[in-house]
Short mmCIF file of C-alpha atoms and ligand atoms in Angstrom, two decimals:
data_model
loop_
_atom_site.label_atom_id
_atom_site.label_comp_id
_atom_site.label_asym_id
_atom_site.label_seq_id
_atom_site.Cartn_x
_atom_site.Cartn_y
_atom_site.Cartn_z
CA UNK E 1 0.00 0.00 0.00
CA UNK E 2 1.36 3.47 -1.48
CA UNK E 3 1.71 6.52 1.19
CA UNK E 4 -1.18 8.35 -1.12
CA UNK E 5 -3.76 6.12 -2.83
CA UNK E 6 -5.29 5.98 -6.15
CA UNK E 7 -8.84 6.61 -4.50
CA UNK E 8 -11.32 6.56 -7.03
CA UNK E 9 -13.99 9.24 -6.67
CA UNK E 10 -17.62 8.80 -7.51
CA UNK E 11 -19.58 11.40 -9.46
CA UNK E 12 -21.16 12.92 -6.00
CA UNK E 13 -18.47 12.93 -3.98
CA UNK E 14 -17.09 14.65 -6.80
CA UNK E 15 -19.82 17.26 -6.71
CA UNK E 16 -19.84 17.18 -3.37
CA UNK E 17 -16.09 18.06 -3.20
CA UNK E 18 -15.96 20.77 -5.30
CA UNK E 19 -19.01 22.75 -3.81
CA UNK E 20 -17.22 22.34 -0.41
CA UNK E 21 -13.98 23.96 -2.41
CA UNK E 22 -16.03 27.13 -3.35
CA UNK E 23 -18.22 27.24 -0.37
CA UNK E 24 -15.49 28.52 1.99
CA UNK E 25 -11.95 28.39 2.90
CA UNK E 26 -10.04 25.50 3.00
CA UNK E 27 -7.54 24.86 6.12
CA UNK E 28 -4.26 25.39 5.72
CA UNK E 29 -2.96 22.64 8.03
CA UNK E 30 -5.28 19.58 9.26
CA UNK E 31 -3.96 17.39 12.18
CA UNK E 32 -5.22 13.97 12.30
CA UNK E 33 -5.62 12.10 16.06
CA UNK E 34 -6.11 8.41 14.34
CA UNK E 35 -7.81 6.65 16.97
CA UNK E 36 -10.08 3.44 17.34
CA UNK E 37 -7.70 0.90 14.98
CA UNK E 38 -7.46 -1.84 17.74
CA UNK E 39 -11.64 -1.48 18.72
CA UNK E 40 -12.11 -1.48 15.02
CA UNK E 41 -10.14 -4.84 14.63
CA UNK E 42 -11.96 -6.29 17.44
CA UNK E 43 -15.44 -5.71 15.41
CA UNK E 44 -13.52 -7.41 12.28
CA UNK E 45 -12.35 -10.38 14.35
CA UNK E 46 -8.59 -9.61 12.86
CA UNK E 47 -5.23 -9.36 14.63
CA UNK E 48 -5.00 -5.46 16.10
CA UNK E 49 -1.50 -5.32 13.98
CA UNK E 50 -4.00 -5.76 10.76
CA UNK E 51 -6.51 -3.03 12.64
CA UNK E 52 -3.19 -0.58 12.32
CA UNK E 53 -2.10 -1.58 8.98
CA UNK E 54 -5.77 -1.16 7.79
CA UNK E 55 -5.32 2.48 9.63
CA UNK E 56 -2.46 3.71 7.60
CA UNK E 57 -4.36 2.46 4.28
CA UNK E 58 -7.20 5.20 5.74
CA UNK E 59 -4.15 7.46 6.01
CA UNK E 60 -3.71 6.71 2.59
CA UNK E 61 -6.68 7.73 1.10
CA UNK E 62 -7.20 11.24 3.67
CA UNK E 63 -3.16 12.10 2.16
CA UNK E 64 -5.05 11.66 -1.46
CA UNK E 65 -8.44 13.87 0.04
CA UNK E 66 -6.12 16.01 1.25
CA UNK E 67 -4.12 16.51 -1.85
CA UNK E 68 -6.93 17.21 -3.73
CA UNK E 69 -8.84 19.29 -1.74
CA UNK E 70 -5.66 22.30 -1.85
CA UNK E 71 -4.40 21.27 1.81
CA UNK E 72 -0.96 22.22 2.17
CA UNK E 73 0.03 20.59 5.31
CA UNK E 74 -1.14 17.35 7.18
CA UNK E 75 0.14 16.23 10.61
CA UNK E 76 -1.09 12.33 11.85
CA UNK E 77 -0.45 11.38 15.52
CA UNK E 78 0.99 7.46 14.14
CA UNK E 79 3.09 6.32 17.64
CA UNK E 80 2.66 8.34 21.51
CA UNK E 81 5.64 8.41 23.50
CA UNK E 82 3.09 6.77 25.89
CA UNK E 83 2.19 3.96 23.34
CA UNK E 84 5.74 2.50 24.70
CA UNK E 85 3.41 1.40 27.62
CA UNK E 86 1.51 -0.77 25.61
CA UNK E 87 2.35 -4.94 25.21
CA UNK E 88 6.04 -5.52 23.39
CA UNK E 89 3.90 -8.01 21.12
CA UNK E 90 1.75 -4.49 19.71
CA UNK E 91 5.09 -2.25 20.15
CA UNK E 92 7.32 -4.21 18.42
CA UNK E 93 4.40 -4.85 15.41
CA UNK E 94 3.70 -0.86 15.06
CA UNK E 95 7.98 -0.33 14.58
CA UNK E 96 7.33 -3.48 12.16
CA UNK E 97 4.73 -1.38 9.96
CA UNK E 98 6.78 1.71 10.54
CA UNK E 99 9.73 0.04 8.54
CA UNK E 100 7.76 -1.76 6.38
CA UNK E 101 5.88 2.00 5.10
CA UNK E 102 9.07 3.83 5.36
CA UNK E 103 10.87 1.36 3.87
CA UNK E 104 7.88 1.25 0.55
CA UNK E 105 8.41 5.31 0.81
CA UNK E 106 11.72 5.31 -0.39
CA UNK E 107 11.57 2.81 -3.35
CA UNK E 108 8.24 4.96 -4.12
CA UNK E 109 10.15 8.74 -3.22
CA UNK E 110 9.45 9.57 -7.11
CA UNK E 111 5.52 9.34 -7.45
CA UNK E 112 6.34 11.23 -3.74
CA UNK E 113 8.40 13.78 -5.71
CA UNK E 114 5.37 13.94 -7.97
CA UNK E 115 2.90 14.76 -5.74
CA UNK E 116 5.68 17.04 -3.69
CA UNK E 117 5.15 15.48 -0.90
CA UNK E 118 7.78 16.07 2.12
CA UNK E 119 7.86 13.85 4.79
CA UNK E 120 8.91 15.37 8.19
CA UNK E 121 8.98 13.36 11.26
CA UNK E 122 7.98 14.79 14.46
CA UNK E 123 9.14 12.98 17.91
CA UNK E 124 12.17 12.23 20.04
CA UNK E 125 13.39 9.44 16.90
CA UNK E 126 16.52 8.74 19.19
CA UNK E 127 13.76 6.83 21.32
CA UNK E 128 13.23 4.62 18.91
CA UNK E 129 15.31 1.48 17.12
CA UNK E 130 18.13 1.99 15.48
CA UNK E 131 17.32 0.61 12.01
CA UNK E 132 14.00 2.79 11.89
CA UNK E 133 15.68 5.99 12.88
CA UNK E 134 18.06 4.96 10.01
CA UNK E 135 14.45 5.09 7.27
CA UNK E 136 13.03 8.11 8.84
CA UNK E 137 16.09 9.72 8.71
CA UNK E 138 16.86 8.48 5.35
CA UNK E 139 12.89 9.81 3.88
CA UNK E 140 13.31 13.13 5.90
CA UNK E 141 16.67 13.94 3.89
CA UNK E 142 15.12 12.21 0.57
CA UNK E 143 11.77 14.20 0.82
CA UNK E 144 13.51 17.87 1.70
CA UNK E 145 13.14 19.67 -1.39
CA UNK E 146 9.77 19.00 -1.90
CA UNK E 147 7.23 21.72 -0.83
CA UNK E 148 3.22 21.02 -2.08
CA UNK E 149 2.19 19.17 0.55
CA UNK E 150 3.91 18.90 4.00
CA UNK E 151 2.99 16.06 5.68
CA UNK E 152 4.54 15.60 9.42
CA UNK E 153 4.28 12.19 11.10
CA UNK E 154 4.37 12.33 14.86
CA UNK E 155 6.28 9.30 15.73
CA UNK E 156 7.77 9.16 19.59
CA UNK E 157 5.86 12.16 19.98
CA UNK E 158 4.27 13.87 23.53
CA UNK E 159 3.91 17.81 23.32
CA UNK E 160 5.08 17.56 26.90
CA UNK E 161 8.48 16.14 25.13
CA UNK E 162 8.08 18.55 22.55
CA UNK E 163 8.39 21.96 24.61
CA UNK E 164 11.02 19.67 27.21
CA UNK E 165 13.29 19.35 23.99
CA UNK E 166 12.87 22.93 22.86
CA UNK E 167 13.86 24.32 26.33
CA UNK E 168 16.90 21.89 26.24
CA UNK E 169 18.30 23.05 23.40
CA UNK E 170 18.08 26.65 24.64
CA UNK E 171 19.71 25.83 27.79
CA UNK E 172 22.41 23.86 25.73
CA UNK E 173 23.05 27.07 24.37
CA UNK E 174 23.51 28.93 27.12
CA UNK E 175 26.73 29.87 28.26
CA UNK E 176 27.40 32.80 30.33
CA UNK E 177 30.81 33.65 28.69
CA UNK E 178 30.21 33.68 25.61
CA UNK E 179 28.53 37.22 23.45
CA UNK E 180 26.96 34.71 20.98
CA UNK E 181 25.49 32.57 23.20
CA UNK E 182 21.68 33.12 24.34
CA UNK E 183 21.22 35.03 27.12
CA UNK E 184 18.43 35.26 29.80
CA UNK E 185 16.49 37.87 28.04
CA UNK E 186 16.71 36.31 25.18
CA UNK E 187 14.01 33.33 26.24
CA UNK E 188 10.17 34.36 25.77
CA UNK E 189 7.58 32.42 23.61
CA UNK E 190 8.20 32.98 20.91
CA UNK E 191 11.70 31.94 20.97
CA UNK E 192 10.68 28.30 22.69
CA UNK E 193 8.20 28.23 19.78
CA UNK E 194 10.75 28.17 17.14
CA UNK E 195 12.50 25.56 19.15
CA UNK E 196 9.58 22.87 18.92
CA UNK E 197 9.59 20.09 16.00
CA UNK E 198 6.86 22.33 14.10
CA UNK E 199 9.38 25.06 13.85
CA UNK E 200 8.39 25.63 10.25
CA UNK E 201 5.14 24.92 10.51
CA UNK E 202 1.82 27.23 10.76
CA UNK E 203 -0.02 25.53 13.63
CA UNK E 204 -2.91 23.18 12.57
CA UNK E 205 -6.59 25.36 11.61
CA UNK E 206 -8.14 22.06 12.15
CA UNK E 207 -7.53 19.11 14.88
CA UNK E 208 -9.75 16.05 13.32
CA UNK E 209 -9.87 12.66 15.97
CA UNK E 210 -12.00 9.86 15.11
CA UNK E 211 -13.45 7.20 17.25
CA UNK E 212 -15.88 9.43 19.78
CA UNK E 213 -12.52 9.95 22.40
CA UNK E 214 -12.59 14.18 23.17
CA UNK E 215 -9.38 13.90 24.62
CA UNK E 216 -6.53 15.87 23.13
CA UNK E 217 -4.40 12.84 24.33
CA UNK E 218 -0.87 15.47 24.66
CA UNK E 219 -1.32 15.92 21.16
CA UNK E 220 0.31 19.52 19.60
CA UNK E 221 -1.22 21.13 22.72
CA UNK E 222 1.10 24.32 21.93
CA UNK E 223 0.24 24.78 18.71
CA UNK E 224 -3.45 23.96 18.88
CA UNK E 225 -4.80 27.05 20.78
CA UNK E 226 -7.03 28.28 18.37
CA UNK E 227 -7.35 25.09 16.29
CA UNK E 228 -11.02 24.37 15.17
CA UNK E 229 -11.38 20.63 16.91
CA UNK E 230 -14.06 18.21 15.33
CA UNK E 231 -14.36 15.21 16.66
CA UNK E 232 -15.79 12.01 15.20
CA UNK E 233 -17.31 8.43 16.36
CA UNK E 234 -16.55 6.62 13.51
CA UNK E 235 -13.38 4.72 13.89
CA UNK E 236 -10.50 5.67 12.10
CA UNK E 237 -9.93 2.53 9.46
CA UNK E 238 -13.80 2.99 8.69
CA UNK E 239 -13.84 6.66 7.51
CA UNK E 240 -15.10 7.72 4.81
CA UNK E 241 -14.65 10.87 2.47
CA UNK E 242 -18.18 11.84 3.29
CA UNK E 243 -16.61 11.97 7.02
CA UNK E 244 -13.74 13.81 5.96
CA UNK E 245 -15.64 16.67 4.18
CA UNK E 246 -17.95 16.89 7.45
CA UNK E 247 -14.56 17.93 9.02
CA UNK E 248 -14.04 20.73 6.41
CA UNK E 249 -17.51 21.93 7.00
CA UNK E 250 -17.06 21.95 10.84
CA UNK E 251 -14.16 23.96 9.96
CA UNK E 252 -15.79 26.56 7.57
CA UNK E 253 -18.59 27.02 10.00
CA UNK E 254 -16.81 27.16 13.53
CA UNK E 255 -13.69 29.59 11.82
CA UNK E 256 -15.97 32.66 11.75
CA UNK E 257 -16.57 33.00 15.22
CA UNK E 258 -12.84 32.47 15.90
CA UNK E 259 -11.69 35.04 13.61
CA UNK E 260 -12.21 37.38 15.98
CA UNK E 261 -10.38 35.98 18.93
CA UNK E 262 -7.55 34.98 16.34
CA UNK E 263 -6.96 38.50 15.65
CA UNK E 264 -6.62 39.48 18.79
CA UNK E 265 -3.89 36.89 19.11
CA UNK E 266 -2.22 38.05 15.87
CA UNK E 267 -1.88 41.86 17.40
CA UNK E 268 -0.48 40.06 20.83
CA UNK E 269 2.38 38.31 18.63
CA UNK E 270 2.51 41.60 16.80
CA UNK E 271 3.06 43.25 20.18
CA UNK E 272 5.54 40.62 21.50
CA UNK E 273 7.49 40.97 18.81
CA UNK E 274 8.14 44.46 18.65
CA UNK E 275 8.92 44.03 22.82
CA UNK E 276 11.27 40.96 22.22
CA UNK E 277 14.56 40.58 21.61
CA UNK E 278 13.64 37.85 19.20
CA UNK E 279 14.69 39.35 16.11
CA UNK E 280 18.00 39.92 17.41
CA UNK E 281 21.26 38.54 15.04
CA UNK E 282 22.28 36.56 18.45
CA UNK E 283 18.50 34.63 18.34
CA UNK E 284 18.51 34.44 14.65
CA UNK E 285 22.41 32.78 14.92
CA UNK E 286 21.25 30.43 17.31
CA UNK E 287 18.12 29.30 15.11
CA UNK E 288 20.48 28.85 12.67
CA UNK E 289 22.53 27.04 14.13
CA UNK E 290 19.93 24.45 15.44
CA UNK E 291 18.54 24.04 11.96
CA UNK E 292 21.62 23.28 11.34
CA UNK E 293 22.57 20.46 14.16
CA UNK E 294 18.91 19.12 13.38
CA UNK E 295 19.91 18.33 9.88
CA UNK E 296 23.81 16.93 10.76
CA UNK E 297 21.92 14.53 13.28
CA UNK E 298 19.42 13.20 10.15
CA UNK E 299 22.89 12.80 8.10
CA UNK E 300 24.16 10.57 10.86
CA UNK E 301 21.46 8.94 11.84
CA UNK E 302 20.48 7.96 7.63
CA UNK E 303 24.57 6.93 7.40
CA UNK E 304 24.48 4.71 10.66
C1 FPP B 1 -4.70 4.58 17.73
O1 FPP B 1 -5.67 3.54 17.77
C2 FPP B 1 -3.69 4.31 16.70
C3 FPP B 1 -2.37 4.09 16.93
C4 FPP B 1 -1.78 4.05 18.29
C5 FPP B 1 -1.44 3.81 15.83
C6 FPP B 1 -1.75 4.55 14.55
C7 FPP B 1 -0.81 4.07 13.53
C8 FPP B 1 -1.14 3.90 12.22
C9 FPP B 1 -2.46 4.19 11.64
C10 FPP B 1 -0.08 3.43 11.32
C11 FPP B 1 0.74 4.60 10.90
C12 FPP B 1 2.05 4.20 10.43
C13 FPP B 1 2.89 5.06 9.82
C14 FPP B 1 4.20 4.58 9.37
C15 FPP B 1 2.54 6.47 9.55
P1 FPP B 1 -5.70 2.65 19.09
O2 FPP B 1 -4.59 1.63 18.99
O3 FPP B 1 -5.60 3.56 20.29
O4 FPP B 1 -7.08 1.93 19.00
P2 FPP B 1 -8.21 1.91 20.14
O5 FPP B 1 -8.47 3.34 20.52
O6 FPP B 1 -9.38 1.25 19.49
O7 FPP B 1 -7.66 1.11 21.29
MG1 MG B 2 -7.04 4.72 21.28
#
């Protein structure tokens, strides 16, 4: 199964797509919470490993919606730092699909290259094995030039992790003797923003989790302050496009009355911006810099 599938479209989901692409604005960035694969392979009577691979077919077919519909950016919560807690039998099966899609990602990086599709893991990957740090590395470095559609798997992933990492590489920094190092006043949030895994992303307009759970589960909870959040009770392997486009419309409808409230926010970034230091050659070094280690770690990591 291909990362984006050949998903044949009737004639009124057809219709029914395009209206929905004139009827309003699209979101930018959709972040999927793809829950219910195990209760869903209960109902089948199949092994929950097959309830996961059926999952990332679903993925599948929401990367092809999503293509189509003009979304530039798509985050999926695949693998919680706190999905380590679950049996070694299901662990060590999810790292088995992991290397099984990564590995089908690179022999398939051209139709990927087509589509422009850049693959960006988000997590602590140095949690994981060594061989599938070695694929994600390898597909993050393969996928880099590529800039349609920006499509961030959060593998090893906690937001609590998230914003522990960014304020660890800030402290790394820190070093009281030296000019070009950061210093105290330096630190606000919108420096320990640019420090999380989603440094280059816009934050998600729409949080989408299947399978009736309302929890946010430490999922993006930085970024997703003024996220539109739909939720769903149809299990992730069973939905359908019809599902998918009730997620858009949630999102047309609900962004109106948050427009307001998001400009407010806009004008306080505006404001802590002009009162930071942020913009100072010393930050902008250090971001640098980070990009920089960030990448040198993929090299090693893809060459190991
Ligand atoms: C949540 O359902 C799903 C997961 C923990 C795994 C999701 C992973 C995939 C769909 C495969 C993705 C793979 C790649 C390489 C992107 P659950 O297990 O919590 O099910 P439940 O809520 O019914 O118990
Ligand atoms: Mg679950």
């Amino acid at each position: 199964m291909s990362w984006v599938s050949d998903y044949q479209y009737t004639c009124l989901q057809k219709i029914a797509f395009h209206a929905l692409q004139l009827s309003g604005l699209i979101p930018h960035h959709i972040a999927f919470v793809m829950d219910g694969n195990r209760r869903f392979a209960r109902s089948k009577h199949i092994d929950k490993i097959e309830g996961h691979s059926r999952g990332f077919s679903k993925l599948a077919d929401v990367l092809r919606w999503c293509l189509d519909m003009g979304i530039r950016e798509v985050t999926t919560f695949a693998f919680s730092i706190e999905n380590f807690k679950r049996s070694n039998e299901e662990v060590e099966g999810l790292f088995n699909l992991a290397r099984e899609k990564f590995s089908k990602l690179l022999e398939e990086s051209n139709r990927l290259d087509e589509h422009g599709i850049r693959i960006r893991v988000i997590g602590n990957i140095e949690l994981l094995p060594a061989d599938l740090q070695r694929l994600i590395a390898t597909a993050m470095l393969r996928t880099e030039r590529n800039d349609k559609l920006f499509l961030n798997v959060a593998f090893a992933y906690t937001s609590r992790d998230e914003i522990t990492q960014a304020l660890e590489s800030v402290l790394k920094d820190h070093n009281d003797d030296d000019d070009d190092a950061l210093q105290p006043t330096d630190i606000n949030e919108r420096l320990l923003e640019a420090c999380l895994y989603t440094r280059h992303s816009p934050p998600p307009d729409l949080v989408f989790r299947t399978s009736g759970e309302t929890r946010l589960s430490d999922f993006m909870m930085w970024q997703i302050k003024s996220s539109v959040l739909y939720f769903t009770n149809v299990l992730w392997p069973q939905i359908t496009i019809w599902n998918f486009m009730a997620g858009i419309v949630a999102y047309q409808r609900d962004r109106c009355r948050i427009e307001d409230y998001k400009r407010e926010e806009r004008l306080h970034s505006a404001q802590l911006a002009k009162s930071s230091d942020f913009y100072s050659l010393r930050v902008q070094k250090f971001l640098h810099k980070m990009d920089a280690n960030r990448r040198k770690l993929l090299i090693a990591l893809a060459s190991n």
